[in-house]
XYZ file of C-alpha atoms in Angstrom:
616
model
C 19.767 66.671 -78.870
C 22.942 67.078 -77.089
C 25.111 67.566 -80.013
C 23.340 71.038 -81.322
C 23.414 72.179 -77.463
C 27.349 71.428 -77.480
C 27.168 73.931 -81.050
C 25.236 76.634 -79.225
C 27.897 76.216 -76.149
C 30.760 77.097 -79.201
C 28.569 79.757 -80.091
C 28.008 81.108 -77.108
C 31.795 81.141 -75.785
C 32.636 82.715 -79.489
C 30.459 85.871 -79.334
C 31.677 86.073 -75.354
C 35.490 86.384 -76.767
C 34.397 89.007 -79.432
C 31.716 91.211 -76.824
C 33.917 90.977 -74.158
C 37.472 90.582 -75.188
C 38.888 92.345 -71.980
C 38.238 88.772 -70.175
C 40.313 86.171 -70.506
C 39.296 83.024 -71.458
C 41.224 80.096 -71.560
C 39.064 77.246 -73.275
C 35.556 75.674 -73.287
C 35.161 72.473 -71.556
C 32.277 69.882 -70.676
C 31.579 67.872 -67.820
C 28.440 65.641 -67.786
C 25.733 67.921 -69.036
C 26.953 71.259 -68.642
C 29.770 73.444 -70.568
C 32.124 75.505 -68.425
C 34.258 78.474 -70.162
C 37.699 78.791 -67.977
C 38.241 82.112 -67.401
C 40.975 83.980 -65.515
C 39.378 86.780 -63.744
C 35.268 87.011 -63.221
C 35.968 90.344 -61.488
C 36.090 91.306 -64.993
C 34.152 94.907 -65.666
C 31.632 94.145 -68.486
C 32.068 96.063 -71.739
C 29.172 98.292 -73.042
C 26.425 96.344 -70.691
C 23.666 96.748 -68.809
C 25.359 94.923 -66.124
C 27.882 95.207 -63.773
C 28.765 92.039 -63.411
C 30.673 89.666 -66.035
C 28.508 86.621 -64.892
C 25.201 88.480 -65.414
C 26.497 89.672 -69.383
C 27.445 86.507 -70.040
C 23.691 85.146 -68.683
C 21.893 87.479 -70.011
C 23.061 88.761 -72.951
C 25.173 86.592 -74.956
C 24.608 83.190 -73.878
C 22.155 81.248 -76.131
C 19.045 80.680 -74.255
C 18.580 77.029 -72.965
C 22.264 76.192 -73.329
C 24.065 74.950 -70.265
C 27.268 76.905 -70.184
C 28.573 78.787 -67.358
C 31.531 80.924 -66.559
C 34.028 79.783 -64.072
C 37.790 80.337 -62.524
C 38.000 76.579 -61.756
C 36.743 73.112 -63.766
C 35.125 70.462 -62.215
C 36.632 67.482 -62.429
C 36.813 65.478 -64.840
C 35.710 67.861 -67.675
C 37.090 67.645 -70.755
C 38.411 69.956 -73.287
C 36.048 71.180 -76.589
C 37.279 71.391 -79.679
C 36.630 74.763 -81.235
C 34.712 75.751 -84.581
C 37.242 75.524 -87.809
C 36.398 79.446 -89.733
C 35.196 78.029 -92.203
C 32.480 76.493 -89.986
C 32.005 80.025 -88.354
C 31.449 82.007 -92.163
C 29.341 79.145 -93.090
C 26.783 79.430 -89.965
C 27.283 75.795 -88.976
C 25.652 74.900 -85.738
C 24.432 78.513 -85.407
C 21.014 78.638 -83.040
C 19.130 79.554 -85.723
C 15.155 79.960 -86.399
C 13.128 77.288 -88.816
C 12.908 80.337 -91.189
C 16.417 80.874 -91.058
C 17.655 77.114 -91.244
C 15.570 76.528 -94.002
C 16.797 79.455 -95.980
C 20.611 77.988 -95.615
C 19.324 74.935 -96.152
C 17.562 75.534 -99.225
C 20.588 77.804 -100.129
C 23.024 74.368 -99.972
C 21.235 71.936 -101.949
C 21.131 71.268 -105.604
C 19.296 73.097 -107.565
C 17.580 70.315 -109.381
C 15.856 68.273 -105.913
C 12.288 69.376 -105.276
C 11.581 71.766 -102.611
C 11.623 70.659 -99.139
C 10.729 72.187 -95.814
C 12.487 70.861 -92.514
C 11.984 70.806 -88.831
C 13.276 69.421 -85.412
C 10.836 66.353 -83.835
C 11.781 66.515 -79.976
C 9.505 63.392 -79.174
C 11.406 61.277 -81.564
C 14.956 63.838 -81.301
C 15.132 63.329 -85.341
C 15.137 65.615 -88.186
C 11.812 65.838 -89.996
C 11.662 66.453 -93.900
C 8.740 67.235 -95.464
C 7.964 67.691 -99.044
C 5.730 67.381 -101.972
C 7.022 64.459 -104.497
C 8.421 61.137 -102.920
C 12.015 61.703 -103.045
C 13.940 58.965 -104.211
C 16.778 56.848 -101.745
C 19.882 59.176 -103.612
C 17.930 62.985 -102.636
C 17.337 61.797 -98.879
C 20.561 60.761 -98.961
C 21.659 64.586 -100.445
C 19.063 66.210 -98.187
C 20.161 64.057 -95.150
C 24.119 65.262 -95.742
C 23.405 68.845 -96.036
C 21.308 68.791 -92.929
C 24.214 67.469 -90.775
C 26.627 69.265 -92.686
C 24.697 72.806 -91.398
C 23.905 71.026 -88.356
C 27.605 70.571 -87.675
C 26.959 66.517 -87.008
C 25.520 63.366 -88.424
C 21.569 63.662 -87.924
C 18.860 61.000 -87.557
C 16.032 62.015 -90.506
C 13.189 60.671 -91.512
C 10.916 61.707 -94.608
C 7.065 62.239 -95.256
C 5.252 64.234 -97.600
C 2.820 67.001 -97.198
C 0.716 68.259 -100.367
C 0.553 72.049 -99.423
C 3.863 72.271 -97.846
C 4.107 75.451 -100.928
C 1.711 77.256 -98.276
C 4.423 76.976 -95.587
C 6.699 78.002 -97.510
C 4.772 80.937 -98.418
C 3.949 81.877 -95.165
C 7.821 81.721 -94.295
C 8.472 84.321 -97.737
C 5.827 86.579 -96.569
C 7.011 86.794 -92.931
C 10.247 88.897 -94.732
C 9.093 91.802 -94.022
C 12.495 93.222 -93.074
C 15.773 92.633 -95.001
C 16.262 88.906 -94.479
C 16.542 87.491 -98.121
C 13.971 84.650 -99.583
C 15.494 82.195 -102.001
C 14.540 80.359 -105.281
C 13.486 77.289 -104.296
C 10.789 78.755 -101.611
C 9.411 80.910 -104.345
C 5.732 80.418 -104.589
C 5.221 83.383 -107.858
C 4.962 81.830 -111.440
C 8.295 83.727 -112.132
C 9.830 82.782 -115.878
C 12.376 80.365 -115.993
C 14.913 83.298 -117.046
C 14.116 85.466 -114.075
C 14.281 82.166 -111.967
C 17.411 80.874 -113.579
C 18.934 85.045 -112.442
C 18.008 84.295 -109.512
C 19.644 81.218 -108.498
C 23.267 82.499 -110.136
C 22.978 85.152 -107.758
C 22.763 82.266 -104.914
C 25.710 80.538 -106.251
C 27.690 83.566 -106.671
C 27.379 83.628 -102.678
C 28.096 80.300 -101.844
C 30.984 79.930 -104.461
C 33.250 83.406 -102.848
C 31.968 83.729 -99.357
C 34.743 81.838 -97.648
C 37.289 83.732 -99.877
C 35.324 87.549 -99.722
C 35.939 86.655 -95.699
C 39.166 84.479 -95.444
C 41.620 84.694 -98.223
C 44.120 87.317 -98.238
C 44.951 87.144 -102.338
C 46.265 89.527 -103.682
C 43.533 89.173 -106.697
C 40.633 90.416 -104.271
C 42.590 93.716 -103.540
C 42.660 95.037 -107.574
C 41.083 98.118 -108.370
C 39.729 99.291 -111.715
C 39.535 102.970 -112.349
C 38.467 102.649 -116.240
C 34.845 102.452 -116.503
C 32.536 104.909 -117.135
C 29.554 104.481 -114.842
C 28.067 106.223 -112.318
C 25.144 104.892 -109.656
C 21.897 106.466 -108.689
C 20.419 105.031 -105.738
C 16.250 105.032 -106.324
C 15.623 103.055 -103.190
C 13.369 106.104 -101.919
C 11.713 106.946 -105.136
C 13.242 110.225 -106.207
C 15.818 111.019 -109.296
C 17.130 113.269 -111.595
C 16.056 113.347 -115.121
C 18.308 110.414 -116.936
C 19.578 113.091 -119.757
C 21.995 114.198 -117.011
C 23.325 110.689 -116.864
C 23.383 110.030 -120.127
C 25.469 112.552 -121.707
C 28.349 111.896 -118.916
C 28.466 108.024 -118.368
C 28.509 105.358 -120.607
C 26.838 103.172 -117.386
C 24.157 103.891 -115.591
C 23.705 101.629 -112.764
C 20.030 102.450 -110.885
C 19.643 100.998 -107.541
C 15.690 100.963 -108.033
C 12.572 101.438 -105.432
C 10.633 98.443 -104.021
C 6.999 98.254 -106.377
C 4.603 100.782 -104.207
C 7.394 103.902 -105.852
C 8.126 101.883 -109.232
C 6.194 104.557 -111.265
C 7.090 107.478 -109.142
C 10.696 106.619 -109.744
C 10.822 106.167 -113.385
C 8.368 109.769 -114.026
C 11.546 111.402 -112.102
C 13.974 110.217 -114.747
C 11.895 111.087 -117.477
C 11.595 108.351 -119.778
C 9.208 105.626 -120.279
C 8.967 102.028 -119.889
C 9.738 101.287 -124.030
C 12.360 104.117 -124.136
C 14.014 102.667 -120.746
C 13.968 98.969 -121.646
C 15.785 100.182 -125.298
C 18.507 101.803 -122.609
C 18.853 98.485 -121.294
C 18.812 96.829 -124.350
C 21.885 99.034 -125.274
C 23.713 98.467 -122.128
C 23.430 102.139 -120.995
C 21.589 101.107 -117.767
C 21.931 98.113 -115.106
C 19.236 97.547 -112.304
C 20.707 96.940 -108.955
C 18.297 94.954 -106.875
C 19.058 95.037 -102.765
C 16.218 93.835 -101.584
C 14.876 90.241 -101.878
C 13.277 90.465 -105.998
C 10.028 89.519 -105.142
C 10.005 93.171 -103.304
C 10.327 94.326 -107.168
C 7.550 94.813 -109.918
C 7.823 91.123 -111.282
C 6.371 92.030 -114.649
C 8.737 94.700 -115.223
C 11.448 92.619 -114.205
C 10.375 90.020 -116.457
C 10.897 92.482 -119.491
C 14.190 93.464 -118.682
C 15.120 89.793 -117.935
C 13.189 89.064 -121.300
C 15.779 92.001 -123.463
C 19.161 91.434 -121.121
C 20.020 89.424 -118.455
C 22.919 90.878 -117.701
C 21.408 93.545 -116.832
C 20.197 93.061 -113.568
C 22.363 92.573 -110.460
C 21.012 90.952 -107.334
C 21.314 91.605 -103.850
C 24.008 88.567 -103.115
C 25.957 89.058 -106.402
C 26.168 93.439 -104.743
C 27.183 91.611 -101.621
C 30.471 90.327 -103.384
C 30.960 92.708 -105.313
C 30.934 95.211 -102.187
C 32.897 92.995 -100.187
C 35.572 93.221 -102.685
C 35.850 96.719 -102.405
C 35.411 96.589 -98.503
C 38.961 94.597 -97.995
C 40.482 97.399 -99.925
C 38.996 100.113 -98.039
C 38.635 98.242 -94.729
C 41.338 95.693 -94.326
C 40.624 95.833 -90.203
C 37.379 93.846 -90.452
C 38.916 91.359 -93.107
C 42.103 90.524 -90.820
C 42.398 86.774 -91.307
C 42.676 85.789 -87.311
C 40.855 83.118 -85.518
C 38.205 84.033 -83.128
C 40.818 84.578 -80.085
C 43.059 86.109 -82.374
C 40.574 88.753 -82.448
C 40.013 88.466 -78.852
C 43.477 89.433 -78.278
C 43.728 92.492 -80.710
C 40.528 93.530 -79.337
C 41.997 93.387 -75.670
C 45.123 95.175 -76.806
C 42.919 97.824 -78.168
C 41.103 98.289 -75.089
C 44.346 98.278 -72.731
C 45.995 101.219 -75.223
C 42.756 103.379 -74.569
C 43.038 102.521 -70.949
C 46.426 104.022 -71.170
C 45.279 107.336 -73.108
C 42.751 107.325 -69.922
C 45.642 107.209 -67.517
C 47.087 109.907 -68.967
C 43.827 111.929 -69.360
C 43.527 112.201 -72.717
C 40.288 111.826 -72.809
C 39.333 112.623 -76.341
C 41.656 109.745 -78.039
C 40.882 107.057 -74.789
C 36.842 107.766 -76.587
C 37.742 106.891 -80.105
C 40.197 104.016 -79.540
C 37.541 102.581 -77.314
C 35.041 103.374 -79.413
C 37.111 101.724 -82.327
C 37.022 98.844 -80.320
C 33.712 98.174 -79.797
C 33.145 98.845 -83.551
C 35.517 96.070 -84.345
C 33.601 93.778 -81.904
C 30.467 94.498 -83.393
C 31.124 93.703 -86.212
C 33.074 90.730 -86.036
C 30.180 89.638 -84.142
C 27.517 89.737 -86.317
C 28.811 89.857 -89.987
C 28.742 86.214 -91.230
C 25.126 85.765 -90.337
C 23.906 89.585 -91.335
C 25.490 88.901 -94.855
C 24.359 85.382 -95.195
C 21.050 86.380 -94.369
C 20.499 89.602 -95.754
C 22.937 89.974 -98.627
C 23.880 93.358 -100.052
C 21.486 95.019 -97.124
C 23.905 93.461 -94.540
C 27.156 94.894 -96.154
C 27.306 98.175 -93.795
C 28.360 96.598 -90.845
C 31.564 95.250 -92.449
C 32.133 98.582 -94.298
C 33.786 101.837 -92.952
C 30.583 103.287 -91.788
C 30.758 102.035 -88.437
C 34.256 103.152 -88.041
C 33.400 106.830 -89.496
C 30.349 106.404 -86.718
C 32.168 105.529 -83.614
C 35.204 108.091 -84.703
C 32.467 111.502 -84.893
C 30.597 110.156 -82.220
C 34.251 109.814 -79.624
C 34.772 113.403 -80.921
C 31.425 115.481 -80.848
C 29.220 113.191 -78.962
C 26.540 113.289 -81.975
C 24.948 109.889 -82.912
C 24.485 109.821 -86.613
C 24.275 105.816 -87.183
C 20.899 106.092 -89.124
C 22.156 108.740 -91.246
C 25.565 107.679 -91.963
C 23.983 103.806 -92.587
C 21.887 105.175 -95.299
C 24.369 107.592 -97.272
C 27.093 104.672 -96.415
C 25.521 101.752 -98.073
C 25.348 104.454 -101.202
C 28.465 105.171 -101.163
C 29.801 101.755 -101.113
C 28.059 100.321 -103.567
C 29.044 102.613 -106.310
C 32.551 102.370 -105.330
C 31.836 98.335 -105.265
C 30.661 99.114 -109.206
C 33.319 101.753 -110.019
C 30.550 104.164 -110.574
C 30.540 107.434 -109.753
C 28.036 107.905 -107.103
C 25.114 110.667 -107.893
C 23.153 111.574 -104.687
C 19.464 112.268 -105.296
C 16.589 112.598 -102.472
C 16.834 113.370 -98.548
C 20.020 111.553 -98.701
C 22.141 113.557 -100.956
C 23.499 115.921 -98.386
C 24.816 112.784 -96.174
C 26.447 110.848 -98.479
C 28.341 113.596 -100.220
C 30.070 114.505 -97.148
C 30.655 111.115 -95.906
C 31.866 110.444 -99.499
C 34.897 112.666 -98.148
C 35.981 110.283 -95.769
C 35.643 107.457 -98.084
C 38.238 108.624 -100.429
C 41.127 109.681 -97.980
C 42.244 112.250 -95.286
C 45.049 114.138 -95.550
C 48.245 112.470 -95.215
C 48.971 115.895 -92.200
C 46.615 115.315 -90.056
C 46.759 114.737 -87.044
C 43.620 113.722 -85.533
C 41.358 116.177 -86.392
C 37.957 115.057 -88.207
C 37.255 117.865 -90.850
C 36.659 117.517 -94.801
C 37.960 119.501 -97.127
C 36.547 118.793 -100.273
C 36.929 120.469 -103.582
C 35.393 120.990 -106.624
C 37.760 119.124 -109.649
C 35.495 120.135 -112.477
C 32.347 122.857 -112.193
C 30.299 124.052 -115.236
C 29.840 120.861 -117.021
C 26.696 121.071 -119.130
C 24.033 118.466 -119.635
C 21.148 118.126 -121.975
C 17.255 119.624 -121.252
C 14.341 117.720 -120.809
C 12.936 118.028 -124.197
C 15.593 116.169 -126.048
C 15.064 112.287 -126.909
C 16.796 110.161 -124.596
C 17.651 107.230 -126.759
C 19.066 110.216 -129.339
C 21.177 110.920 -126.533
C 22.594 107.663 -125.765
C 23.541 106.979 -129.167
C 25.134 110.245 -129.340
C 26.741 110.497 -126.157
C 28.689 107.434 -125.967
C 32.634 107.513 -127.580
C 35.228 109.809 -127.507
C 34.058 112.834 -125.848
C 32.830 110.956 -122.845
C 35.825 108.987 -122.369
C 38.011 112.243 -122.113
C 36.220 113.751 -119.138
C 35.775 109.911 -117.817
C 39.725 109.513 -117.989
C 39.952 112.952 -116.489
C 38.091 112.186 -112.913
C 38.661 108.916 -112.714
C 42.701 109.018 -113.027
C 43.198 111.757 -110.352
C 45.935 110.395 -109.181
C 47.723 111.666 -112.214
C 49.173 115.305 -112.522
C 46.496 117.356 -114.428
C 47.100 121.233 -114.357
C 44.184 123.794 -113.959
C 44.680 124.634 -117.683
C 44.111 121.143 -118.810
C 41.181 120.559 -116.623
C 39.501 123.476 -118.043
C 40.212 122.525 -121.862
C 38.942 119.167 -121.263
C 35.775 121.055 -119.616
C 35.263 123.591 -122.478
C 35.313 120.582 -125.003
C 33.080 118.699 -123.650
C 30.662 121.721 -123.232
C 31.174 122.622 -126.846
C 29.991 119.066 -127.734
C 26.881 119.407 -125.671
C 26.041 123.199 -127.341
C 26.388 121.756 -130.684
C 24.064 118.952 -129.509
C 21.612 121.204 -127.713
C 18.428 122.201 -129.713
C 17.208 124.172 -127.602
C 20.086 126.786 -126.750
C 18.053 128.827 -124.253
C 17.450 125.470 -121.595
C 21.254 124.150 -120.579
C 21.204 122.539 -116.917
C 24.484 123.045 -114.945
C 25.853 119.469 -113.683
C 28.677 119.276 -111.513
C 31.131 116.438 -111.195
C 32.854 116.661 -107.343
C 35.981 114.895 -106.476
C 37.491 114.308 -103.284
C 40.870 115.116 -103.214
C 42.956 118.421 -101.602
C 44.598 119.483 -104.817
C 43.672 118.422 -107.772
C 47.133 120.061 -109.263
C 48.924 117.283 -106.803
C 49.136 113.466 -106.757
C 46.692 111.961 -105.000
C 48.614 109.651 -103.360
C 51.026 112.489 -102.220
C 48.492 113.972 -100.352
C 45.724 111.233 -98.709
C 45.694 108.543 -97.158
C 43.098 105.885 -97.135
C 40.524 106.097 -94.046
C 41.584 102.326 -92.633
C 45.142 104.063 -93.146
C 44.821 107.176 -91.327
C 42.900 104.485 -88.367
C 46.653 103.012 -88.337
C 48.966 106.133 -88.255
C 46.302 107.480 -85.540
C 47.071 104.093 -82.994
C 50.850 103.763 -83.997
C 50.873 107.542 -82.880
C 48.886 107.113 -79.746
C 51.366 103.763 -78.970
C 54.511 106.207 -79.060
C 53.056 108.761 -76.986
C 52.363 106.586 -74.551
C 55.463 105.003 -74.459
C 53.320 101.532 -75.233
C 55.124 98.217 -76.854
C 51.811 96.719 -77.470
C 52.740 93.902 -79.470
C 49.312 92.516 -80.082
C 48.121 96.573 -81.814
C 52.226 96.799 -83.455
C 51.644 93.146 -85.229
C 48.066 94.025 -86.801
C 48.913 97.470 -87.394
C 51.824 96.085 -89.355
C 49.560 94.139 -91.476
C 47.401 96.826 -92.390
C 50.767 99.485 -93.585
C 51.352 96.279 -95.929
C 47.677 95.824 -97.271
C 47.928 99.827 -97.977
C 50.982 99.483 -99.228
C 49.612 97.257 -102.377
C 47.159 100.159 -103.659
C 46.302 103.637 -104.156
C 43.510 105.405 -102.221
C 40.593 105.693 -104.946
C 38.720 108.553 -105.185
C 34.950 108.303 -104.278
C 33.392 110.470 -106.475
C 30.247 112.381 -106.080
C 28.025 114.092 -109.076
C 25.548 116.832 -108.407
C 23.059 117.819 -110.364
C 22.578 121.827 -109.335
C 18.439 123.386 -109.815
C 19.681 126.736 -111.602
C 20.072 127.038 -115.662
C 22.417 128.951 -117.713
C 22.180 130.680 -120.532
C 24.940 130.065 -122.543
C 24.275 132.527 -125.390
């Protein structure tokens, strides 16, 4: 037993560097039975706590409960210096305190496909491992199971085997407690799913365990490409409400559809306007892929099973939206992806704090909020993310995304807490830039994440540090089909060269385009969708929004990417205050170089407008 306590000691002196990185701490060290973490200064004032005191944080709200590990200014003697987590240990959640749900998930995650199901648990009379499962398992698959138990464990574990003939009840039970965003996996599934929807299923789980540790560690320069070509856009369904598809259809070759959990299925799909056999020829044709966030047995199964049945690739799981987010996250977000140890954190985190102490000093009060406030984004973050991600996928993406930033940065300045809202519209947002899709808002949520789109794609390169958007429109007046028209006779006619103009159009903003040019390209594409029209009198008004300042000027002359305008806003507030920080200096140098190696991409935001036109 003492070997997982000395792993939840680690753990426990890790998320104490992170949440409070203003104290010191100089090691963590065992003597006998307890764990001391050597720290310079307990007169420390906690950091966002209900507590006054450093001791009491520590006790009561980071410290993993049952593990004895105190905080002290002096060792006893004799005690002896812990070696500290590797990060690859850390992203892969070994020795984490976790729950029997939760192990069992990672476990489950680890093994090979091809070994029966098993179900684990801790004996504390006998202080061994004990694995349960249906078949006998051969002396080869208890010696698998046995290594990836101490390999998540962290160290060699004494097992021992015995079977249990409704152990698929457990498991069950454990898939049905889900109730929130914590992902189930394969092997616990318990529904007679096909083997194509099951074999989908388990790529998405080995897309996760094959990039993880590079998505959170690597700094290639492969992870920070961008692709501006495609011709997609993404409507997130999650709450059941949409525009009719013709709108998509006659501007995007791609429509990705981030669809509603079963009890809105056929709410959803009556909003686009097109049904099930028309829908699954879409898919057929590649004009529409089904994003998946939650867990898929959330999902209508049977429907699922017919787009499985007509193409696979087709449907994108929540862990394979995870990566893919990710991706786009280090571009956009290159704080939280900063390649430093635990303590290397610790310190930037520190220096962060002792700049807005500074700003307080000098009684600035305004800036000491959101450099404070930046810091205790950071922390959160940094915190939390391996497990949220492991454990809930695409779901757990916002906390290493810009929302929190774009949170603590409106709340410094205005006070107003908008976390629900801006988690909502952000996880939207990010997600359609993780698919290079144009984002369409649809539902309660449209207003939020078209203005927090505006963030997303840069502020100008002049400000100073003033919050405020200033959007505008880079094409208005583009026409899309009515209701009455076929939709599959509207894929196959809106999918080549017409398309592709306006497509090159928004997506390369940050080439020169003139106002004259915008409009021809505008009045062509109209003219195709007149001549399509058959009923002249109905002609919907769609409008396609950009985010930049001037469309007339380079993009890149004029924005800046949010994580960039986070670094000129510190480097700024470090000359004012006269401050050689070198721990803020050395990461904000890193960042200028990460910016450095791309452009800031445009989010961009379509909205579909309630008024008609006549045209004639």
């Amino acid at each position: 037993m003492k070997e997982f306590i000395e792993k939840y000691a680690l753990y426990s002196y890790e998320r104490l560097q992170l949440q409070q990185p203003q104290l010191v701490v100089k090691w963590l060290y065992k003597q006998q039975s307890w764990y001391y973490i050597l720290c310079d200064n307990l007169n420390t004032v906690p950091m966002k706590s209900a507590y006054t005191d450093i001791t009491k944080t520590f006790d009561r709200e980071i410290r993993v409960m049952g593990c004895p590990v105190k905080l002290v200014t002096e060792l006893p003697n004799l005690a002896q210096k812990i070696n500290e987590r590797s990060q690859k240990d850390i992203i892969n959640l070994v020795g984490n305190p976790l729950t029997i749900n939760d192990f069992n998930i990672q476990l489950s995650l680890n093994l090979p496909k091809k070994l029966s199901s098993v179900w684990v648990d801790y004996d504390h009379k006998t202080e061994m491992w004990k694995v349960m499962s249906v078949e006998v398992l051969s002396a080869n698959e208890c010696e698998v199971v046995k290594y990836h138990i101490s390999k998540l464990c962290g160290y060699e574990i004494e097992v021992y085997f015995t079977q249990r003939e409704h152990l698929k009840n457990e498991q069950q039970l454990a898939n049905t407690s889900f109730e929130g965003i914590t992902l189930a996996v394969s092997k616990h599934s318990t529904l007679n799913y096909s083997k194509e929807l099951l074999s989908k299923w388990e790529e998405d789980e080995e897309k996760w365990l094959q990039n993880r540790e590079e998505l959170f560690w690597s700094d290639s320069n492969e992870l920070i490409k961008q692709n501006y070509n495609q011709s997609a856009c993404l409507v997130n369904g999650s709450l059941g409400e949409a525009n009719d598809i013709r709108n998509y259809l006659t501007l995007f070759k791609e429509i990705n559809i981030i669809i509603p959990q079963e009890w809105i299925h056929e709410k959803f799909f009556s909003d686009l306007g097109v049904n099930e056999v028309d829908l699954l020829r879409l898919i057929e044709m590649n004009r529409i892929k089904l994003i998946l966030p939650h867990s898929i047995n959330y999902y209508k199964m049977n429907f699922l099973e017919k787009v499985i049945a007509v193409n696979p690739k087709s449907l994108m799981l929540s862990r394979e939206l995870a990566c893919n987010t990710l991706r786009n996250q280090r571009i956009r977000n290159p704080f939280t992806f900063l390649p430093f140890n635990t303590e290397e954190k610790r310190k930037f985190l520190s220096s962060l704090l002792e700049l807005g102490n500074s700003l307080n000093i000098y009684e600035n009060g305004t800036e000491y909020k959101w450099v404070e406030s930046l810091a205790l984004g950071l922390s959160n973050s940094w915190s939390q993310m391996y497990e949220l991600l492991a454990m809930n996928g695409a779901l757990g993406t916002y906390v290493t995304g810009l929302g929190p930033f774009i949170h603590n940065t409106i709340k410094s300045l205005t006070g107003n807490d908008y976390e629900l809202e801006i988690i909502e519209a952000a996880n939207s947002i990010e997600w359609a830039a993780a698919n290079n899709a144009v984002l369409c808002p649809v539902g309660p949520l449209a207003r939020n994440e078209e203005n927090l789109a505006y963030l997303y794609s840069g502020v100008n390169r002049n400000w100073n540090f003033e919050i405020a958007t200033s959007p505008n429109l880079i094409t208005d007046g583009i026409l899309t089909i009515s209701k009455h028209v076929p939709v599959l006779e509207i894929a196959e006619a809106f999918e080549g060269n017409e398309i592709e103009k306006l497509r090159k159009l928004i997506m390369k903003l940050s080439h020169n385009q003139t106002k004259d040019q915008i409009t021809e390209t505008i009045a062509r594409f109209n003219a195709s969708v007149k001549h399509f029209e058959k009923n002249k009198k109905r002609l919907d008004v769609w409008d396609v929004r950009g985010v930049t300042l001037d469309s007339i000027i380079e993009l890149t002359n004029s924005t800046v990417p949010f994580a960039g305008f986070i670094t000129k806003q510190l480097g700024r507030i470090a000359e004012y205050i006269g401050s050689k920080n070198e721990g803020v200096e050395t990461v904000l140098r890193r960042i200028e170089a990460k910016m450095s190696r791309t452009s800031p991409d445009v989010i961009l935001v379509s909205r579909a407008r309630d008024k008609i036109k006549d045209m004639l």
